[in-house]
mmCIF file of C-alpha atoms in Angstrom:
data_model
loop_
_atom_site.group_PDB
_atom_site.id
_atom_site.type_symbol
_atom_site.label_atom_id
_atom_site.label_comp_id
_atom_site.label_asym_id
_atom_site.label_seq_id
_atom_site.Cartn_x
_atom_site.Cartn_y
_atom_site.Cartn_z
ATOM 1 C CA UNK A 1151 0.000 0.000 0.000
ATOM 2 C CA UNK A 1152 0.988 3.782 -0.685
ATOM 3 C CA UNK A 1153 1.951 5.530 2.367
ATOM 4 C CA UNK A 1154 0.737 8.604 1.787
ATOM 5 C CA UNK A 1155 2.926 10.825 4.178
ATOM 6 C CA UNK A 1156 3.009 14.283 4.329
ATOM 7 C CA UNK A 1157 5.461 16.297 5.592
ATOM 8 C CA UNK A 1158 5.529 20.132 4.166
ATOM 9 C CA UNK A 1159 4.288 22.801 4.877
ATOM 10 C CA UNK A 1160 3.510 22.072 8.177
ATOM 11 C CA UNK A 1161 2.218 18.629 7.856
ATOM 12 C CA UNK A 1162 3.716 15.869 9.447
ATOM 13 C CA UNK A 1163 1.083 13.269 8.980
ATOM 14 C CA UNK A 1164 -0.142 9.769 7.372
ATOM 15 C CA UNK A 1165 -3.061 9.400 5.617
ATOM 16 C CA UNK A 1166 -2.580 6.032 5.851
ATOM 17 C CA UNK A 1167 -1.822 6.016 9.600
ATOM 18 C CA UNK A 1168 -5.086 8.544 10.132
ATOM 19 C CA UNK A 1169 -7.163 5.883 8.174
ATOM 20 C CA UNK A 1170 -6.022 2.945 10.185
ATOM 21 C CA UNK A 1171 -6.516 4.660 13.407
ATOM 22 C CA UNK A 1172 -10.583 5.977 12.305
ATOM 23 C CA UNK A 1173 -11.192 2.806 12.114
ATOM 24 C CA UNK A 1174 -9.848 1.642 15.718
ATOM 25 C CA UNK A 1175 -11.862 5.154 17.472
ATOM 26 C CA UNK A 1176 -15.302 3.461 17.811
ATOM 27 C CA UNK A 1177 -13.157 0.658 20.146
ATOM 28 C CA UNK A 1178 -11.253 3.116 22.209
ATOM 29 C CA UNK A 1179 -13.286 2.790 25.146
ATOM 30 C CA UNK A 1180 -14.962 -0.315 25.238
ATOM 31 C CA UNK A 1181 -13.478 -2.355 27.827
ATOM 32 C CA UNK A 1182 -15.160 -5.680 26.374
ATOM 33 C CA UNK A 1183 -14.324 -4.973 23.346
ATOM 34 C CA UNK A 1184 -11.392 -6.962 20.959
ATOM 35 C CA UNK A 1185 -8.846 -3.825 22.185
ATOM 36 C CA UNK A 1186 -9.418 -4.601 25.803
ATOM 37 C CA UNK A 1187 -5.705 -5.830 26.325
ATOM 38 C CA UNK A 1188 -4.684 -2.374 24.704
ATOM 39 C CA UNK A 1189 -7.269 -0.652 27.509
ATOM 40 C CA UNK A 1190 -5.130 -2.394 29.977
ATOM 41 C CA UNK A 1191 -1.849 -1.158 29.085
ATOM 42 C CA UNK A 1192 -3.474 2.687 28.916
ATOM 43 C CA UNK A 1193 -4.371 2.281 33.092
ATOM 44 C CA UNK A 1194 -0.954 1.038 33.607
ATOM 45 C CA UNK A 1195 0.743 3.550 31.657
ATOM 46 C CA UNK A 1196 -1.419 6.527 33.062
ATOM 47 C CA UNK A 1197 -0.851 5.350 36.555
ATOM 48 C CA UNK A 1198 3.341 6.155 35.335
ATOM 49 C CA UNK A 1199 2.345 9.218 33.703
ATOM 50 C CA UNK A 1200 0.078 10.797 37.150
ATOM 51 C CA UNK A 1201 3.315 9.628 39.652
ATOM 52 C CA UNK A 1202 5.992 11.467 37.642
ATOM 53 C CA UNK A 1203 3.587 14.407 37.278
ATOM 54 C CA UNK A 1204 2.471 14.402 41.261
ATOM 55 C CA UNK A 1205 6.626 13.778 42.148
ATOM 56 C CA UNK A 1206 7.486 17.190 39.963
ATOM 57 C CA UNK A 1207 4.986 19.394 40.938
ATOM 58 C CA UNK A 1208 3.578 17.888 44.517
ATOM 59 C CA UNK A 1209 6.602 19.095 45.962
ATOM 60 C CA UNK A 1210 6.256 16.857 49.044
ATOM 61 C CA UNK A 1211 2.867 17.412 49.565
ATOM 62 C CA UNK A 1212 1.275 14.530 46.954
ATOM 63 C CA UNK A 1213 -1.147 14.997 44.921
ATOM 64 C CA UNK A 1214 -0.446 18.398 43.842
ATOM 65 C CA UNK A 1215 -3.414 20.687 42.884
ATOM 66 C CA UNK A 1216 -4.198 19.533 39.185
ATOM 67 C CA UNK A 1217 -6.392 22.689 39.158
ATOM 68 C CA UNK A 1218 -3.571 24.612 38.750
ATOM 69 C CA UNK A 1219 -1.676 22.904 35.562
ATOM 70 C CA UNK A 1220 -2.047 23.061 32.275
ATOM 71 C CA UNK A 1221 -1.687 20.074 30.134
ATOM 72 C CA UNK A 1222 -1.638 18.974 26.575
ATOM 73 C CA UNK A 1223 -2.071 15.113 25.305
ATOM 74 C CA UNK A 1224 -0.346 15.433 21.075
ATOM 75 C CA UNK A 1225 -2.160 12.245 19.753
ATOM 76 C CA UNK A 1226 -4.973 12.223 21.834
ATOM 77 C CA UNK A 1227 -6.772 9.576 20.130
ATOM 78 C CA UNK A 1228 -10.172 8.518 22.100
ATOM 79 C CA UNK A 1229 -8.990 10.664 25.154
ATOM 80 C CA UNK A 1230 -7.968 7.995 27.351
ATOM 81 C CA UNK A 1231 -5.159 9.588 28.558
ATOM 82 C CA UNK A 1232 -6.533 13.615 28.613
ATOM 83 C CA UNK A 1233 -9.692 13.029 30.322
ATOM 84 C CA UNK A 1234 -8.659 11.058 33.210
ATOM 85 C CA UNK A 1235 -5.974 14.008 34.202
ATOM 86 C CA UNK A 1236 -8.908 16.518 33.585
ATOM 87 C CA UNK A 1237 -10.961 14.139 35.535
ATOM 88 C CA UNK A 1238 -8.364 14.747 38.111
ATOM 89 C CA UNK A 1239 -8.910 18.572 37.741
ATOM 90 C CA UNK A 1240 -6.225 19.957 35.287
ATOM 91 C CA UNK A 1241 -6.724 21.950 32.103
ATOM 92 C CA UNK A 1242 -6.166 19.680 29.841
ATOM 93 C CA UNK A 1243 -6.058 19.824 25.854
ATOM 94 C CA UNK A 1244 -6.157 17.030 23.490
ATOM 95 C CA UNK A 1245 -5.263 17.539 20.008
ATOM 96 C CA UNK A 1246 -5.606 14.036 17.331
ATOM 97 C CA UNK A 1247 -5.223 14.272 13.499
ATOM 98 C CA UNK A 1248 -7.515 12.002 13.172
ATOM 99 C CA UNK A 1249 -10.848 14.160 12.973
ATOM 100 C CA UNK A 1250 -12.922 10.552 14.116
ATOM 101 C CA UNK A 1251 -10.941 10.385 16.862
ATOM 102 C CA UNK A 1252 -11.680 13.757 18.051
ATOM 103 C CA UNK A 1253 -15.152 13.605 17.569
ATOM 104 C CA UNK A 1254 -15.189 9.745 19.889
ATOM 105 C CA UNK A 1255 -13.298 11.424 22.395
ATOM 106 C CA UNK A 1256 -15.636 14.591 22.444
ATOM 107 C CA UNK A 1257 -18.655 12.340 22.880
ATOM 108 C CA UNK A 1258 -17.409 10.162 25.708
ATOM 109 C CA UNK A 1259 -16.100 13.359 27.694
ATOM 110 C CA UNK A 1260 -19.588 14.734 27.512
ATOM 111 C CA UNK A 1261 -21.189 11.415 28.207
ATOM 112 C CA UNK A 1262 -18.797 11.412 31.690
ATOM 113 C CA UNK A 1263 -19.543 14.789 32.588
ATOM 114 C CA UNK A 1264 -15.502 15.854 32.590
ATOM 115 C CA UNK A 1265 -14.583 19.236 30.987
ATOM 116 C CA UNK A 1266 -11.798 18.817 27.919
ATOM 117 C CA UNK A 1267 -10.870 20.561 25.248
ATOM 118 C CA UNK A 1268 -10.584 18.577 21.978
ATOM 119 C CA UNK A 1269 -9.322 19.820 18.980
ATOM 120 C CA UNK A 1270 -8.628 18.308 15.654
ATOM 121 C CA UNK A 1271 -4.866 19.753 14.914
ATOM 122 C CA UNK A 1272 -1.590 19.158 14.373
ATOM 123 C CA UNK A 1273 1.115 19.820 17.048
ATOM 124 C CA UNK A 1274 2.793 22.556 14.639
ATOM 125 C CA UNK A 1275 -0.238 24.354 14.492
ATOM 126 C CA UNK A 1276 -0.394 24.488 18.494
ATOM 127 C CA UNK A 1277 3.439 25.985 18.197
ATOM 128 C CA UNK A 1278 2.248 28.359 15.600
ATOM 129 C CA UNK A 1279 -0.513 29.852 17.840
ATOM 130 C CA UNK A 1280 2.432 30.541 20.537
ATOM 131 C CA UNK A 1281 0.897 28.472 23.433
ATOM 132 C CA UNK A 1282 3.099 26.401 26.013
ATOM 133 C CA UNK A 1283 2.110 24.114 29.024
ATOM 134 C CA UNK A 1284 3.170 22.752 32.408
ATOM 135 C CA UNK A 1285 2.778 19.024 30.997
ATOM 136 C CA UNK A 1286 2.975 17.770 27.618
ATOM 137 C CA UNK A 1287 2.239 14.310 27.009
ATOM 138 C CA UNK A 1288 3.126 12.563 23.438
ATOM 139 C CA UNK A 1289 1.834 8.653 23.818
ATOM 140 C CA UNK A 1290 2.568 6.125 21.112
ATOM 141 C CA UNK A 1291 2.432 8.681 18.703
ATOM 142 C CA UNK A 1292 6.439 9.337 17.421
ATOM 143 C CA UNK A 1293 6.224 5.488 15.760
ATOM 144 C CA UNK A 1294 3.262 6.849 13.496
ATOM 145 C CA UNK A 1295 4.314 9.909 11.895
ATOM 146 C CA UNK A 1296 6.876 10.561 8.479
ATOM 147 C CA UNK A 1297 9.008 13.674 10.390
ATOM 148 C CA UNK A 1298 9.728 11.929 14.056
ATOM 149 C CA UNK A 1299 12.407 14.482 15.369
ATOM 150 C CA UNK A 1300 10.505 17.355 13.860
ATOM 151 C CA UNK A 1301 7.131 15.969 16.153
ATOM 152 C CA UNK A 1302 9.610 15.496 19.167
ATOM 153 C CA UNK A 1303 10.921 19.105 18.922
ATOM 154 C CA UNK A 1304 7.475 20.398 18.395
ATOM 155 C CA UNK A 1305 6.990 18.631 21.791
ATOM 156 C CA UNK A 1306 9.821 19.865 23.280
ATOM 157 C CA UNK A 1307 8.806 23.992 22.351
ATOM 158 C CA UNK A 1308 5.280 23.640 23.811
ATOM 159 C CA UNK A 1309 6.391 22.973 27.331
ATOM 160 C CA UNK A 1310 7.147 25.763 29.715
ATOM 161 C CA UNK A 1311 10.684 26.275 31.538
ATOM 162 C CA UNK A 1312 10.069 24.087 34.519
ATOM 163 C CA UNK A 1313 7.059 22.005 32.520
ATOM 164 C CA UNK A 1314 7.347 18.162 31.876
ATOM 165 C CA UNK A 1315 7.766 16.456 28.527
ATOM 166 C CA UNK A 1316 6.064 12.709 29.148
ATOM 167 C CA UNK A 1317 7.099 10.196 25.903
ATOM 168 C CA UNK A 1318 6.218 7.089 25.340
ATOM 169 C CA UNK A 1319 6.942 4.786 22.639
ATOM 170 C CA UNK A 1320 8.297 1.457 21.198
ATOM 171 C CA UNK A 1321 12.073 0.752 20.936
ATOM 172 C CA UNK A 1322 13.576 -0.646 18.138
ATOM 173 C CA UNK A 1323 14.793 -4.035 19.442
ATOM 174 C CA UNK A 1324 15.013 -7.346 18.149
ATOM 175 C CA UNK A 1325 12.453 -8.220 21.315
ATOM 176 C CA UNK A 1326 10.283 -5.470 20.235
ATOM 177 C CA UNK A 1327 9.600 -6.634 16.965
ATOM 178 C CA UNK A 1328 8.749 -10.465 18.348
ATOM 179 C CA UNK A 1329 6.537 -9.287 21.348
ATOM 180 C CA UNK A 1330 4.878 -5.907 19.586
ATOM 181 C CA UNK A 1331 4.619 -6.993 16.199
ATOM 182 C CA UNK A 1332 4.662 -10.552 15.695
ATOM 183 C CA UNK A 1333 3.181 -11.371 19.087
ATOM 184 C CA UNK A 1334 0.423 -8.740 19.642
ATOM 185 C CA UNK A 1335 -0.496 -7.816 16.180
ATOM 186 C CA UNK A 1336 -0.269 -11.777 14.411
ATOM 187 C CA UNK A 1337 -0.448 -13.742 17.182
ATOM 188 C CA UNK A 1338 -2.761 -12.456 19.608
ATOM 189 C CA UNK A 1339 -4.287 -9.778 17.859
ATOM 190 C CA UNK A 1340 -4.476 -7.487 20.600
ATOM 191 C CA UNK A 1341 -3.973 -5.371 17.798
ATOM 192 C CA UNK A 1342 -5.051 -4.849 13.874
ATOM 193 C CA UNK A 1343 -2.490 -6.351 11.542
ATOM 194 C CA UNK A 1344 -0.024 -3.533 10.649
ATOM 195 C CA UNK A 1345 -0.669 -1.031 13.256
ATOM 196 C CA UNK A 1346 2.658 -1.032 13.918
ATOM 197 C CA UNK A 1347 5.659 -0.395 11.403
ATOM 198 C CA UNK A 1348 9.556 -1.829 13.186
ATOM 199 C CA UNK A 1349 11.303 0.197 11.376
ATOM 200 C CA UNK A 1350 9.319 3.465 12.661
ATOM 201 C CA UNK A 1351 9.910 1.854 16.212
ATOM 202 C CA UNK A 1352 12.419 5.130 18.583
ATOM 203 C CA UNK A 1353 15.631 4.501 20.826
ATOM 204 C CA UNK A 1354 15.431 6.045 23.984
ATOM 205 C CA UNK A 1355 19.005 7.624 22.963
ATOM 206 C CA UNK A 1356 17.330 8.994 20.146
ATOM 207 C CA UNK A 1357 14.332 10.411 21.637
ATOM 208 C CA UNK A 1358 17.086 12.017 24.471
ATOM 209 C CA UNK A 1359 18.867 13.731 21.378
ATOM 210 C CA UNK A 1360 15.701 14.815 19.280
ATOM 211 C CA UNK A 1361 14.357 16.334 22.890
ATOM 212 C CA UNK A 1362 17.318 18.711 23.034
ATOM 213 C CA UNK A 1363 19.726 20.211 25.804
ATOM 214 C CA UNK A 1364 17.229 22.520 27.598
ATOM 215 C CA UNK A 1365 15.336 18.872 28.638
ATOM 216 C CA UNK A 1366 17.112 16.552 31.969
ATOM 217 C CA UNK A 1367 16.202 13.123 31.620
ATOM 218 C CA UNK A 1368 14.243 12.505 35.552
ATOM 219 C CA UNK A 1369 12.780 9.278 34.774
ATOM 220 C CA UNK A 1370 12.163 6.425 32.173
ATOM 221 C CA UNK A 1371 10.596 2.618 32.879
ATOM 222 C CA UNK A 1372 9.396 -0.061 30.643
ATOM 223 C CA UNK A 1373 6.395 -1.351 30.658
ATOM 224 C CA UNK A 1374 5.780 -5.219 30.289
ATOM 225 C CA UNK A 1375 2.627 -7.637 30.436
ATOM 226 C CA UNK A 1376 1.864 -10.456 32.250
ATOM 227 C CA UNK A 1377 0.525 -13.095 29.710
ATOM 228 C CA UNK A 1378 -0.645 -15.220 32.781
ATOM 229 C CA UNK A 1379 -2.300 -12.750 34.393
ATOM 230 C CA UNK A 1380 -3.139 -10.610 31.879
ATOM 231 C CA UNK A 1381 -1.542 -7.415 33.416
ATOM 232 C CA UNK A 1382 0.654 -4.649 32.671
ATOM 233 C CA UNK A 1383 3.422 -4.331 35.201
ATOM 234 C CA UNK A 1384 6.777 -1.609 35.224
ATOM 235 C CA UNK A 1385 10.033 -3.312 34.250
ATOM 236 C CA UNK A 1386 13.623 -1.887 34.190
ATOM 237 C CA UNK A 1387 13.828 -3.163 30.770
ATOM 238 C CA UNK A 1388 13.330 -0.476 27.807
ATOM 239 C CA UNK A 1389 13.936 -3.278 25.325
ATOM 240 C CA UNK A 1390 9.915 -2.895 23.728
ATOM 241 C CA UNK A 1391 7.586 -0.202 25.152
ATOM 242 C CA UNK A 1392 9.115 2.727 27.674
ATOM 243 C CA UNK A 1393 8.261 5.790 28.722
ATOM 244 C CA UNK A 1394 10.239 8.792 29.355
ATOM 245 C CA UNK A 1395 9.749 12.044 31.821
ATOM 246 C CA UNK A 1396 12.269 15.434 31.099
ATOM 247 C CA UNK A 1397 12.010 18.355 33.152
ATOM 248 C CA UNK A 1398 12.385 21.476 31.180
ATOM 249 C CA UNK A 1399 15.073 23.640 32.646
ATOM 250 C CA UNK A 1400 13.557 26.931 34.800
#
């Protein structure tokens, strides 16, 4: 198939990519559903994501008040990462290129009664409008897009001196390619057949360069499941998916 990437003029997108993930928004939030292993991994990874957020900015006195932070999810998809931090009280924004995805995650917020703001954008278009925030969150986006280190820089400029820059990805191992693509996508089908491309898979050395010398690296785990039990669990291991927190420097 064509991959129709696009990245000039301020596009750094895949109609291809968009297309496949339209047709995985209905699913985002259905816990019975075929994606429910997927589900699982999103609690376990937000429960990573709301410690390194409440450990910068609790300052000893945990939780901090979300009320007070501003927050933006780049690849928002169904909103299963904004709207349980605006649950939580902060200002959050969720941006998708997906315009499907969007609209899902619009819906369900409503449905829920919690207050986020949705928009169907592209990250440079939230750097052209000038805006920065005290979190910025980029989930299993960086392995979908044409321009990578141009997304990860975008990242990096929308976060305020002192802000956090949360990334999370798939590395480009040997392992990662058995568990993540043979495994979960052929195998178990915990995911649709080519959801994933290897070769798009990041190094955490290489998201540490793209993110840039105003950024300290304060924290980075892997995340692995539990076949057995059928749970997501932190590992020290970055070898397939891993997150990463930088503080940006006052």
């Amino acid at each position: 198939m064509l991959d129709k990437s696009k990245k000039t003029g301020g596009s750094n997108f895949s109609e291809d990519e968009i297309a496949r993930f339209d047709a995985l928004a209905e699913s985002w939030w259905d816990p019975k559903g075929k994606y429910k292993t997927a589900l699982d991994f999103n609690r376990a990874r937000l429960d990573v994501i709301k410690a390194q957020i409440e450990n910068h900015f609790g300052k000893g006195k945990l939780p901090p008040d979300y009320s007070t932070l501003s927050m933006i999810d780049i690849g928002s998809g169904g909103g299963l990462i904004s709207e349980p931090l605006a649950k939580l009280g902060a200002h959050v924004t969720g941006i998708d290129a997906s315009a499907v995805s969007v609209e899902v995650a619009k819906r369900h917020a409503e449905k829920s009664g919690v207050d986020v703001s949705y928009r169907h954008m592209l990250s440079s278009e939230v750097v052209g409008e000038g805006l920065q925030y005290d979190v910025v969150i980029n989930a299993e986006v960086v392995e979908h897009v044409p321009d990578q280190q141009q997304l990860i820089k975008e990242c990096a400029s929308l976060v305020k001196p002192g802000g956090l820059l949360i990334l999370a990805t798939l590395n480009r191992t040997f392992k990662s390619y058995i568990i993540a693509i043979v495994g979960a996508e052929y195998v178990m089908r915990y995911l649709p057949i080519g959801t994933h491309d290897w070769r798009k898979f990041v190094k955490p050395s290489e998201l540490q360069q793209w993110v840039g010398g105003s950024f300290s690296l304060k924290h980075q785990v892997g995340m692995k499941l539990n076949p057995l039990k059928g749970e997501w669990l932190t590992t020290s291991s970055l070898a397939v998916n891993f997150i990463q927190t930088y503080s940006r420097d006052e």
